[in-house]
XYZ file of C-alpha atoms in Angstrom:
666
model
C 1.033 4.063 26.777
C 0.284 7.470 25.579
C 2.441 10.691 25.215
C 1.269 13.580 27.218
C 4.510 15.125 27.593
C 7.804 14.789 25.894
C 11.264 15.983 26.185
C 14.292 16.526 23.139
C 17.677 15.625 24.173
C 20.223 18.090 22.101
C 19.314 21.744 21.122
C 21.062 22.110 17.773
C 18.803 23.031 14.687
C 17.586 19.453 14.894
C 16.530 18.840 18.032
C 15.330 22.858 18.024
C 13.161 21.601 15.182
C 12.240 18.167 16.974
C 10.865 20.219 19.557
C 8.897 22.473 17.289
C 7.177 19.406 15.559
C 6.230 18.088 19.310
C 5.022 21.236 19.683
C 2.844 22.379 17.283
C 0.847 19.313 17.564
C -0.202 20.418 21.271
C 2.287 18.408 23.478
C 4.338 20.325 25.787
C 8.332 19.202 25.656
C 10.838 20.330 27.362
C 14.047 20.904 25.198
C 17.659 19.837 26.834
C 21.466 21.498 26.629
C 24.247 21.274 28.322
C 24.913 24.914 27.833
C 22.341 27.893 27.744
C 23.918 29.279 25.213
C 22.682 26.039 23.124
C 18.828 25.772 24.509
C 18.231 29.434 23.406
C 19.970 28.365 19.804
C 17.166 25.585 19.684
C 14.817 27.621 21.518
C 15.393 30.371 18.223
C 15.464 27.568 15.731
C 11.955 26.665 17.243
C 10.688 29.896 17.363
C 12.336 30.962 13.161
C 10.527 27.637 12.313
C 7.275 28.041 13.711
C 7.158 32.136 12.367
C 7.657 31.176 9.072
C 4.860 28.355 9.027
C 2.644 30.941 10.726
C 4.058 33.707 7.382
C 2.610 31.108 4.825
C -0.848 30.740 6.760
C -1.139 34.951 7.037
C -0.023 35.317 3.193
C -2.554 32.625 2.086
C -5.437 34.545 3.802
C -5.999 31.606 7.146
C -4.423 33.764 9.898
C -4.692 37.690 10.576
C -0.759 38.638 11.882
C -2.478 38.910 15.204
C -3.735 35.722 14.860
C -0.588 34.518 13.573
C 1.528 35.937 16.495
C -0.345 34.113 19.031
C 0.207 30.819 17.529
C 3.675 31.700 17.342
C 3.803 32.357 21.459
C 1.395 29.662 21.972
C 4.067 26.796 19.840
C 7.133 28.356 21.661
C 5.456 28.247 25.386
C 5.428 24.437 25.032
C 8.810 24.053 24.912
C 10.688 24.847 28.100
C 14.765 25.110 27.616
C 16.626 23.942 30.766
C 20.470 22.661 31.390
C 19.324 19.578 33.351
C 16.943 16.862 33.788
C 14.624 18.964 35.968
C 11.140 18.271 34.671
C 11.268 15.088 33.003
C 10.311 13.026 36.015
C 7.077 12.501 34.607
C 7.682 12.726 30.327
C 6.363 10.167 28.499
C 8.503 10.045 25.221
C 12.416 10.877 25.062
C 13.632 12.190 22.012
C 17.851 12.010 22.008
C 19.472 14.186 19.250
C 23.086 14.534 20.382
C 25.704 14.421 18.112
C 26.765 10.531 16.529
C 29.187 9.109 18.859
C 28.133 5.162 20.343
C 29.988 6.405 23.534
C 28.095 9.763 23.910
C 24.755 8.635 23.090
C 25.015 6.004 26.043
C 26.086 8.027 28.696
C 22.900 9.954 27.849
C 20.684 6.998 27.989
C 22.166 5.892 31.038
C 21.493 9.084 32.305
C 18.087 8.900 30.882
C 17.068 5.696 32.557
C 18.316 7.479 35.788
C 15.639 10.125 35.289
C 12.371 9.175 33.034
C 9.425 7.689 34.570
C 9.787 3.894 33.852
C 6.923 3.247 31.898
C 8.739 6.263 29.386
C 9.889 5.709 25.931
C 13.371 6.122 24.781
C 14.252 7.308 21.958
C 17.250 8.408 19.253
C 17.330 10.094 16.506
C 20.469 8.154 15.385
C 20.597 8.256 11.675
C 22.966 5.063 11.699
C 23.934 3.658 15.001
C 22.651 0.358 16.810
C 19.737 0.855 18.829
C 20.832 -2.411 20.137
C 23.678 -0.869 21.479
C 22.282 2.066 22.714
C 19.390 0.388 24.648
C 22.821 -1.664 26.294
C 22.966 1.209 28.514
C 19.795 1.136 30.133
C 17.147 -1.233 31.912
C 15.010 -0.739 29.790
C 16.064 -1.903 26.429
C 12.744 -2.535 25.602
C 11.820 0.726 25.163
C 14.481 1.902 23.531
C 13.495 2.379 19.634
C 14.687 5.102 17.124
C 13.108 7.847 15.639
C 15.020 8.993 13.240
C 14.238 12.660 11.816
C 15.122 13.854 8.208
C 16.976 17.166 7.531
C 15.038 19.669 7.991
C 13.113 17.973 10.533
C 10.370 21.127 10.082
C 9.793 19.739 6.514
C 10.697 16.521 6.135
C 7.686 14.263 6.456
C 9.035 11.143 7.391
C 10.124 9.040 10.637
C 11.845 5.875 10.232
C 10.804 3.950 13.669
C 13.679 1.283 14.019
C 13.249 -1.564 15.978
C 16.266 -2.881 18.008
C 16.896 -6.486 18.871
C 14.972 -5.576 22.479
C 12.417 -3.202 21.121
C 9.250 -4.385 21.932
C 6.347 -4.460 20.140
C 4.486 -2.069 22.572
C 7.313 0.156 22.234
C 7.086 0.327 18.404
C 3.132 1.010 18.738
C 4.171 3.963 20.522
C 6.395 5.497 18.771
C 4.234 4.812 15.311
C 1.551 6.960 17.487
C 3.369 9.091 18.952
C 4.680 9.809 14.660
C 1.142 10.268 13.369
C -0.052 12.487 16.783
C 2.827 14.456 15.484
C 1.578 14.547 11.763
C 4.661 12.460 10.658
C 4.660 10.028 8.157
C 6.078 6.953 9.940
C 7.656 3.578 8.106
C 9.093 0.816 10.391
C 12.081 -1.150 10.064
C 14.532 -3.543 11.684
C 18.122 -2.470 12.917
C 20.597 -2.396 10.079
C 23.145 -0.359 9.161
C 22.010 3.038 7.375
C 18.098 1.608 8.382
C 16.051 1.871 5.012
C 16.068 5.284 3.570
C 20.369 6.582 3.331
C 21.193 3.148 2.363
C 19.143 3.026 -0.742
C 19.855 6.302 -1.444
C 23.730 6.346 -0.517
C 23.597 3.390 -2.749
C 22.204 4.726 -5.670
C 24.742 7.996 -5.403
C 27.517 5.576 -4.304
C 27.567 4.890 -8.455
C 27.737 8.313 -9.016
C 30.456 9.420 -7.097
C 32.392 5.851 -8.369
C 32.157 7.550 -11.705
C 33.145 10.978 -11.825
C 36.298 10.424 -9.792
C 37.265 7.496 -11.946
C 36.757 9.368 -15.081
C 36.919 12.922 -13.873
C 34.050 14.594 -14.716
C 32.214 17.840 -14.026
C 30.014 17.914 -10.817
C 28.468 20.885 -11.962
C 27.365 18.837 -15.227
C 26.498 15.710 -13.152
C 24.309 17.913 -11.156
C 22.550 19.893 -13.964
C 22.472 16.106 -16.296
C 20.531 14.075 -13.931
C 18.747 16.874 -12.112
C 17.263 17.853 -15.566
C 16.316 13.661 -15.958
C 14.432 13.951 -13.427
C 14.862 10.998 -11.624
C 15.463 12.908 -8.253
C 14.481 16.489 -7.263
C 18.063 17.545 -7.174
C 21.416 17.285 -8.645
C 23.875 14.993 -6.091
C 26.532 17.343 -5.412
C 24.278 19.876 -4.700
C 21.921 17.345 -2.095
C 25.349 16.912 -0.509
C 25.937 20.029 -0.001
C 22.605 21.352 1.315
C 22.741 18.122 3.991
C 26.241 19.207 5.050
C 29.728 17.189 3.722
C 30.545 15.441 6.750
C 27.228 14.068 7.563
C 27.170 12.256 4.559
C 30.516 11.458 4.784
C 30.003 10.019 8.286
C 26.948 7.722 6.490
C 28.698 6.955 3.418
C 31.804 5.572 5.188
C 29.873 3.383 8.214
C 27.773 2.031 5.111
C 31.110 1.122 3.243
C 32.604 -0.547 6.424
C 28.975 -2.727 6.613
C 28.787 -3.927 3.191
C 31.452 -3.273 1.710
C 33.024 -2.072 -1.963
C 29.316 -1.475 -3.353
C 29.180 1.764 -1.294
C 31.657 4.497 -2.488
C 33.565 6.959 -0.324
C 34.674 9.876 -2.656
C 38.153 10.601 -1.743
C 37.711 14.211 -2.958
C 34.985 14.842 -0.181
C 37.170 13.022 2.740
C 39.841 16.365 1.881
C 36.964 19.080 1.894
C 36.175 17.711 5.124
C 39.528 17.429 6.071
C 39.460 21.374 5.436
C 36.474 22.074 7.142
C 34.280 22.662 4.149
C 31.513 21.282 5.295
C 28.641 22.802 2.290
C 25.603 25.156 3.407
C 26.593 24.802 6.990
C 29.898 26.818 6.517
C 28.215 29.914 3.933
C 27.825 27.241 1.014
C 31.949 26.160 1.014
C 31.855 22.651 0.310
C 31.730 20.924 -2.880
C 30.859 23.985 -4.651
C 32.721 27.382 -3.270
C 30.470 30.364 -2.200
C 30.879 31.225 -5.908
C 28.748 28.076 -7.101
C 32.092 26.781 -8.429
C 33.143 23.428 -8.437
C 35.427 22.303 -5.628
C 36.300 18.820 -6.625
C 38.242 18.274 -9.425
C 37.048 17.032 -13.249
C 35.516 18.900 -16.384
C 35.243 16.174 -18.429
C 31.602 15.623 -19.912
C 29.465 12.770 -18.564
C 27.287 10.522 -20.308
C 24.328 11.336 -18.232
C 21.972 8.685 -19.767
C 24.211 5.781 -18.142
C 24.631 8.107 -15.135
C 20.759 8.014 -14.944
C 20.516 4.223 -15.906
C 23.740 3.596 -12.863
C 22.049 5.165 -10.371
C 18.401 4.297 -10.920
C 19.495 0.922 -10.898
C 21.788 0.779 -8.312
C 18.944 1.992 -6.403
C 16.532 -0.679 -7.386
C 18.746 -3.013 -6.594
C 19.200 -1.818 -3.035
C 16.152 -1.476 -2.385
C 15.235 -5.161 -3.291
C 18.092 -6.428 -0.740
C 16.698 -4.175 2.343
C 13.241 -6.119 1.215
C 14.737 -9.483 0.743
C 17.147 -9.130 3.909
C 13.190 -8.045 6.076
C 14.177 -4.994 7.103
C 11.235 -3.416 5.997
C 8.317 -4.254 3.404
C 8.012 -2.925 -0.344
C 5.492 -0.247 0.636
C 7.221 1.363 3.859
C 10.518 1.319 1.390
C 8.713 3.079 -1.486
C 6.983 5.656 1.242
C 10.460 5.879 3.147
C 12.049 7.252 -0.506
C 9.109 9.131 -0.877
C 8.853 10.811 2.366
C 12.556 11.141 3.110
C 14.626 11.384 -0.439
C 11.306 13.210 -2.229
C 10.258 10.969 -4.631
C 7.217 11.832 -4.705
C 4.972 10.754 -7.828
C 3.176 13.459 -7.667
C 5.998 15.272 -9.086
C 6.776 12.561 -11.569
C 9.606 11.177 -9.354
C 9.093 7.501 -8.572
C 9.825 5.442 -5.969
C 12.350 2.600 -6.574
C 9.467 -0.543 -6.453
C 6.644 1.983 -8.581
C 9.256 2.794 -10.631
C 9.918 -0.382 -12.054
C 6.431 -1.960 -12.137
C 5.435 0.776 -14.424
C 8.952 0.738 -16.855
C 7.973 -3.435 -16.251
C 10.319 -5.877 -14.218
C 11.226 -8.078 -17.013
C 13.047 -4.891 -19.121
C 14.488 -3.618 -15.613
C 15.518 -7.882 -15.224
C 17.479 -7.150 -18.990
C 18.763 -3.993 -17.780
C 20.159 -5.274 -14.670
C 21.643 -8.217 -16.206
C 23.623 -6.039 -18.404
C 24.887 -4.304 -16.184
C 26.247 -6.273 -14.709
C 28.022 -7.542 -17.591
C 29.779 -4.025 -18.443
C 30.322 -3.352 -14.518
C 30.054 -6.504 -12.254
C 28.105 -8.210 -9.179
C 27.173 -4.536 -7.301
C 23.962 -4.594 -9.903
C 23.022 -8.454 -10.078
C 19.002 -8.943 -10.187
C 18.031 -9.686 -6.467
C 16.470 -12.903 -5.933
C 12.733 -11.304 -5.252
C 12.681 -9.935 -9.016
C 13.598 -12.956 -10.543
C 11.596 -14.785 -9.013
C 8.620 -12.109 -9.672
C 9.452 -13.062 -13.528
C 9.173 -16.122 -13.567
C 6.061 -15.990 -12.164
C 4.579 -13.749 -14.633
C 4.690 -10.879 -12.146
C 5.637 -8.129 -14.220
C 4.529 -5.231 -12.811
C 1.515 -2.798 -14.144
C 0.843 -4.643 -17.577
C 0.575 -8.020 -16.171
C -1.197 -6.197 -13.526
C 0.576 -7.651 -10.392
C 4.155 -6.725 -10.133
C 5.671 -5.678 -6.262
C 1.917 -4.204 -6.815
C -1.327 -5.347 -7.836
C -3.335 -3.101 -10.555
C -6.807 -3.234 -11.163
C -7.229 -4.545 -14.836
C -12.095 -3.845 -14.702
C -13.790 -4.720 -16.635
C -15.043 -3.110 -19.752
C -18.536 -2.263 -18.568
C -19.019 -0.651 -14.276
C -21.648 -0.014 -12.149
C -19.879 3.206 -10.807
C -16.503 5.714 -10.903
C -15.340 5.497 -7.774
C -15.202 1.478 -6.892
C -14.117 -0.666 -10.346
C -15.477 -4.489 -10.658
C -13.069 -6.550 -12.276
C -14.050 -10.412 -12.828
C -11.775 -13.869 -12.822
C -14.248 -16.482 -13.601
C -16.355 -16.729 -10.460
C -14.430 -14.595 -8.133
C -14.169 -10.714 -8.558
C -12.459 -8.061 -7.225
C -13.797 -4.642 -5.883
C -11.283 -2.348 -6.713
C -11.339 0.705 -4.233
C -10.593 3.924 -5.522
C -11.561 7.289 -4.111
C -8.085 10.051 -4.115
C -4.927 10.055 -2.520
C -6.403 9.162 0.828
C -9.140 6.549 -0.405
C -11.453 8.103 1.805
C -15.224 6.334 2.323
C -17.496 9.385 0.703
C -21.397 9.087 0.120
C -20.474 7.978 -3.687
C -18.115 5.158 -2.891
C -21.083 3.308 -0.914
C -22.980 4.493 -3.717
C -20.830 3.185 -6.163
C -19.980 0.008 -4.021
C -23.515 -0.687 -3.719
C -23.620 -0.865 -7.406
C -20.998 -3.206 -7.701
C -22.449 -5.607 -4.931
C -25.443 -6.086 -6.265
C -23.728 -6.906 -10.111
C -21.985 -9.093 -8.288
C -24.972 -10.789 -6.113
C -26.737 -11.051 -9.748
C -23.823 -12.363 -11.649
C -23.032 -15.845 -10.258
C -19.595 -14.911 -8.701
C -18.506 -16.975 -4.877
C -16.286 -14.580 -3.755
C -15.458 -10.945 -3.789
C -12.314 -9.428 -2.648
C -11.959 -5.579 -1.525
C -8.823 -4.442 -2.323
C -7.592 -0.751 -2.655
C -6.331 0.343 -6.206
C -4.125 3.182 -3.920
C -0.794 1.001 -3.857
C 0.268 3.131 -0.022
C -3.570 2.462 1.597
C -6.742 0.555 2.042
C -8.505 3.659 3.331
C -7.974 6.569 5.602
C -11.491 6.876 6.427
C -15.240 8.582 5.676
C -14.804 11.358 4.040
C -15.439 14.133 6.838
C -16.351 17.302 4.356
C -18.594 15.569 2.432
C -20.651 13.892 4.916
C -20.592 17.301 7.152
C -21.935 19.238 4.039
C -25.027 16.711 4.273
C -28.316 17.993 5.735
C -29.908 15.337 8.498
C -32.059 13.444 6.218
C -29.271 13.121 3.865
C -26.781 11.969 6.461
C -30.052 9.211 7.933
C -30.130 8.161 4.163
C -26.694 7.304 3.879
C -26.619 5.480 7.178
C -29.192 3.501 6.031
C -27.639 2.581 2.787
C -24.070 2.386 3.951
C -25.388 -0.178 7.455
C -27.889 -2.382 4.119
C -24.743 -2.600 2.352
C -22.552 -4.164 5.288
C -25.550 -6.372 6.527
C -26.092 -7.359 2.791
C -22.195 -8.606 3.006
C -22.994 -10.901 5.988
C -26.158 -12.258 4.814
C -25.392 -13.398 1.446
C -23.626 -16.668 0.727
C -21.223 -14.787 -1.582
C -18.447 -14.683 0.619
C -16.133 -11.187 1.006
C -12.515 -10.843 1.228
C -11.111 -7.433 2.405
C -7.079 -6.957 1.081
C -5.732 -4.755 3.371
C -2.713 -2.640 2.589
C -0.951 0.344 5.087
C -4.241 2.435 6.445
C -7.789 1.028 7.034
C -8.781 3.711 9.549
C -12.492 3.994 10.906
C -14.768 3.601 7.817
C -11.581 1.902 6.468
C -11.415 -0.500 9.004
C -15.391 -0.823 9.406
C -15.351 -2.101 5.768
C -13.043 -4.224 6.154
C -14.325 -6.187 9.305
C -17.488 -5.914 7.593
C -15.813 -9.156 5.391
C -15.838 -12.429 6.004
C -12.011 -12.525 5.533
C -9.435 -10.109 6.349
C -5.968 -10.821 4.968
C -3.648 -7.341 5.919
C -0.320 -7.234 4.593
C 2.654 -6.444 6.929
C 2.453 -2.717 6.754
C -1.248 -2.496 7.177
C -2.634 -0.550 10.359
C -6.197 -0.412 11.887
C -7.734 2.239 13.786
C -11.334 3.666 14.618
C -9.756 7.170 15.309
C -13.826 8.829 15.485
C -12.964 9.745 19.454
C -10.785 12.205 18.659
C -12.941 14.534 16.139
C -14.945 13.894 18.973
C -18.033 11.377 17.317
C -17.888 7.305 17.149
C -17.966 4.863 14.510
C -21.095 5.167 12.432
C -20.577 2.001 9.612
C -20.508 -0.687 12.747
C -17.081 -0.315 14.092
C -19.328 -0.232 17.611
C -20.975 -3.550 17.331
C -18.285 -5.813 14.975
C -15.309 -4.810 16.221
C -15.809 -6.402 20.155
C -16.884 -9.830 17.981
C -13.640 -9.990 16.548
C -11.168 -9.020 19.067
C -13.157 -8.606 22.300
C -15.278 -6.553 24.461
C -11.691 -5.173 26.289
C -9.791 -4.781 23.354
C -12.698 -3.218 21.127
C -13.680 -0.454 24.146
C -9.992 0.266 24.202
C -9.108 0.818 20.410
C -12.756 2.913 20.477
C -11.886 5.009 23.736
C -8.154 6.064 22.395
C -8.101 5.863 18.670
C -5.057 5.084 18.364
C -3.920 2.769 15.494
C -2.510 -0.965 15.950
C 0.030 -3.043 13.286
C -0.945 -6.235 11.565
C 0.625 -8.109 13.804
C -1.101 -7.072 16.900
C -4.207 -6.958 14.736
C -3.845 -10.636 14.215
C -3.183 -11.783 17.587
C -6.682 -10.578 18.976
C -8.465 -11.951 16.433
C -9.019 -9.013 13.794
C -7.304 -10.050 10.683
C -7.181 -14.038 9.220
C -3.700 -13.524 8.036
C -0.400 -11.508 7.733
C 0.946 -11.963 4.433
C 4.172 -10.427 2.856
C 3.040 -7.207 1.418
C 4.082 -7.946 -2.585
C 1.500 -11.117 -1.845
C -1.489 -9.792 -0.547
C -3.768 -10.495 -3.154
C -2.503 -13.703 -4.310
C -3.091 -14.547 -0.589
C -6.520 -12.850 -1.135
C -7.400 -14.340 -4.495
C -6.402 -18.106 -2.839
C -8.951 -17.355 -0.003
C -11.530 -16.228 -2.921
C -11.149 -19.498 -4.668
C -10.965 -21.879 -1.869
C -14.405 -19.895 -0.394
C -15.788 -19.789 -3.885
C -15.828 -23.806 -4.523
C -18.047 -24.588 -0.953
C -21.355 -24.910 -1.174
C -23.500 -22.087 -2.104
C -26.368 -22.661 0.645
C -24.337 -24.078 3.184
C -21.730 -20.714 3.064
C -25.063 -18.498 2.992
C -26.615 -20.550 6.524
C -23.522 -20.948 8.113
C -22.986 -16.809 7.735
C -26.182 -15.942 8.700
C -26.451 -18.173 11.863
C -22.712 -17.136 12.846
C -24.207 -13.146 12.870
C -26.644 -13.594 15.679
C -29.295 -11.415 15.657
C -28.210 -9.368 18.651
C -25.993 -7.696 15.862
C -28.843 -6.033 14.235
C -29.938 -4.596 18.027
C -26.345 -3.348 17.805
C -26.509 -1.459 14.975
C -30.014 0.058 15.740
C -28.266 1.491 18.960
C -25.174 2.525 17.039
C -27.483 4.660 14.627
C -28.858 6.075 17.387
C -25.565 7.108 18.743
C -24.382 8.032 15.997
C -26.720 10.780 14.988
C -27.209 11.816 18.717
C -22.980 12.680 18.795
C -22.901 13.630 15.309
C -24.987 16.433 15.689
C -23.505 17.760 19.054
C -21.112 20.763 19.882
C -17.820 18.219 20.626
C -18.726 17.409 17.310
C -18.363 20.095 15.076
C -15.257 21.752 17.276
C -13.764 18.045 16.620
C -14.544 18.126 13.058
C -13.439 22.017 12.870
C -10.237 21.105 14.875
C -9.341 18.274 12.333
C -10.175 20.338 9.333
C -7.706 23.319 10.896
C -4.906 20.980 11.737
C -5.453 22.281 15.667
C -6.355 20.736 19.127
C -10.143 20.637 19.577
C -11.830 22.173 23.174
C -14.155 19.393 24.315
C -17.175 20.591 26.494
C -19.193 17.925 26.843
C -22.193 18.503 24.983
């Protein structure tokens, strides 16, 4: 199912910003509320956000004032305000953003069920309520899903895609692809109170709230001390004031009711909310006065080191519980905390699992045992932590913790791909920047690694990513477009020769796919003999969206793995599929827990490295068939023709410029 038109119900600040994110991606959207003034407020919010965005582009010299004004009108012009359900008859995706009360949401979903097409996905922006219970108000609970934005929606990149008990895998897939289409970062999770980010964030901050009230600490000193410790983006009380005391209190009470005393509800915050002092939304009058003075009792100096310790340890414990319960993968948890809570490694702020790996899991275990003695079972070390430490998986220093870490050989044949040899098994670590893009240098380095492997007696090679969050987001488009025709032709020949070499060699190749494997990254994985996918992996061939076609064998290997129909669908639509769907269709051999990915890939490598080399080579040779070579030659020619077209230049330019392409068919 594809999204050509969307709708948002609830035109408050959040609803207006949600509509703006959709319209800015090029998709028309209906924005509905019960009163004209509420609709207008949402439209005004969308306009203000868009004006702020284009103002930055003007200041950077990327747009003129006239172009900026035209872009504002173009984006806002895609939003149609309404006080009725007129225009909902042909929508494909609806996002509900009404107040957080179950009876209101169920009433809205009952109405949406009656006025939208049967194929339409009905999504809720709820931050805490049950998606399953909301879906019970409809005749299509399989098409009801959580689609949780974070405030401010126009800025925060995260969307939590929440799967209710009845939500279908197809609906989750539609939601993930739609989130990516509107340039957001989706994570998927099961339905539990607080979902992922709010639950983990509140668990850690609860300890600060508890200490403040029990010891009468100064909130100003807490904000200054904890903020300066560089473990959170801003001080915890400043954050509460920004988000709104009523919103934070609602979540805190819900989590305390759901999980018990490991979540704390501050009495001072309850009092302020009762007095209507909600923070930024009421002129800044909340935990601080508008003049910046604390409005909560307490002037004692905090032990900042102890507060930081409690905050970080409890955050980690809750993250482990979310993982142990199967709510989300450790990769999605860390991505959620990065994109939804601001724990950005580029600013020195690390999400919980990445932070624990770097500090050492054995060290974290000792600190938790100490905290348990001082503060009780809230800090009891989680099972997954004890298990990893018992296995000797201590994090970065041991080469494996929640994430794997490269321990490359002393001598390296390349820069962007590192070789790690472990007896008759080796690992090729891809490491080319944040997106791990398949650039010309990556191909050259991977070829050099492969030649060294074949000459060394290694019998199996695992291809893995040194980026803990993704395998490869695809080809380096800028690098490829900078090449002349002869250089591009040589690159294609080299890449295809390398990937066909994988298939002809008696050395077995295993792709260990974590996170995104798009375009050239997906094609690299398909060229391997075995593909092991982490639960969070996503596969896709999005070249069609740039006006080009797969160039590294995607038109040939994909149908051999998933069948002609599914391959044609993936190559023509360009949308991603998840790991489980990839397994069902045969694109991957196994799907495993994210933190077991490298271990599983190495087990396969050791098994296959022990097989008879001549027999391995013969089986691979006769299994591929000569028609693959013919198909690759046809793909080369087609890729060269399409890549040189006007549509390709337009598609690539639109991609780099973050705009919608205008195809001309030439």
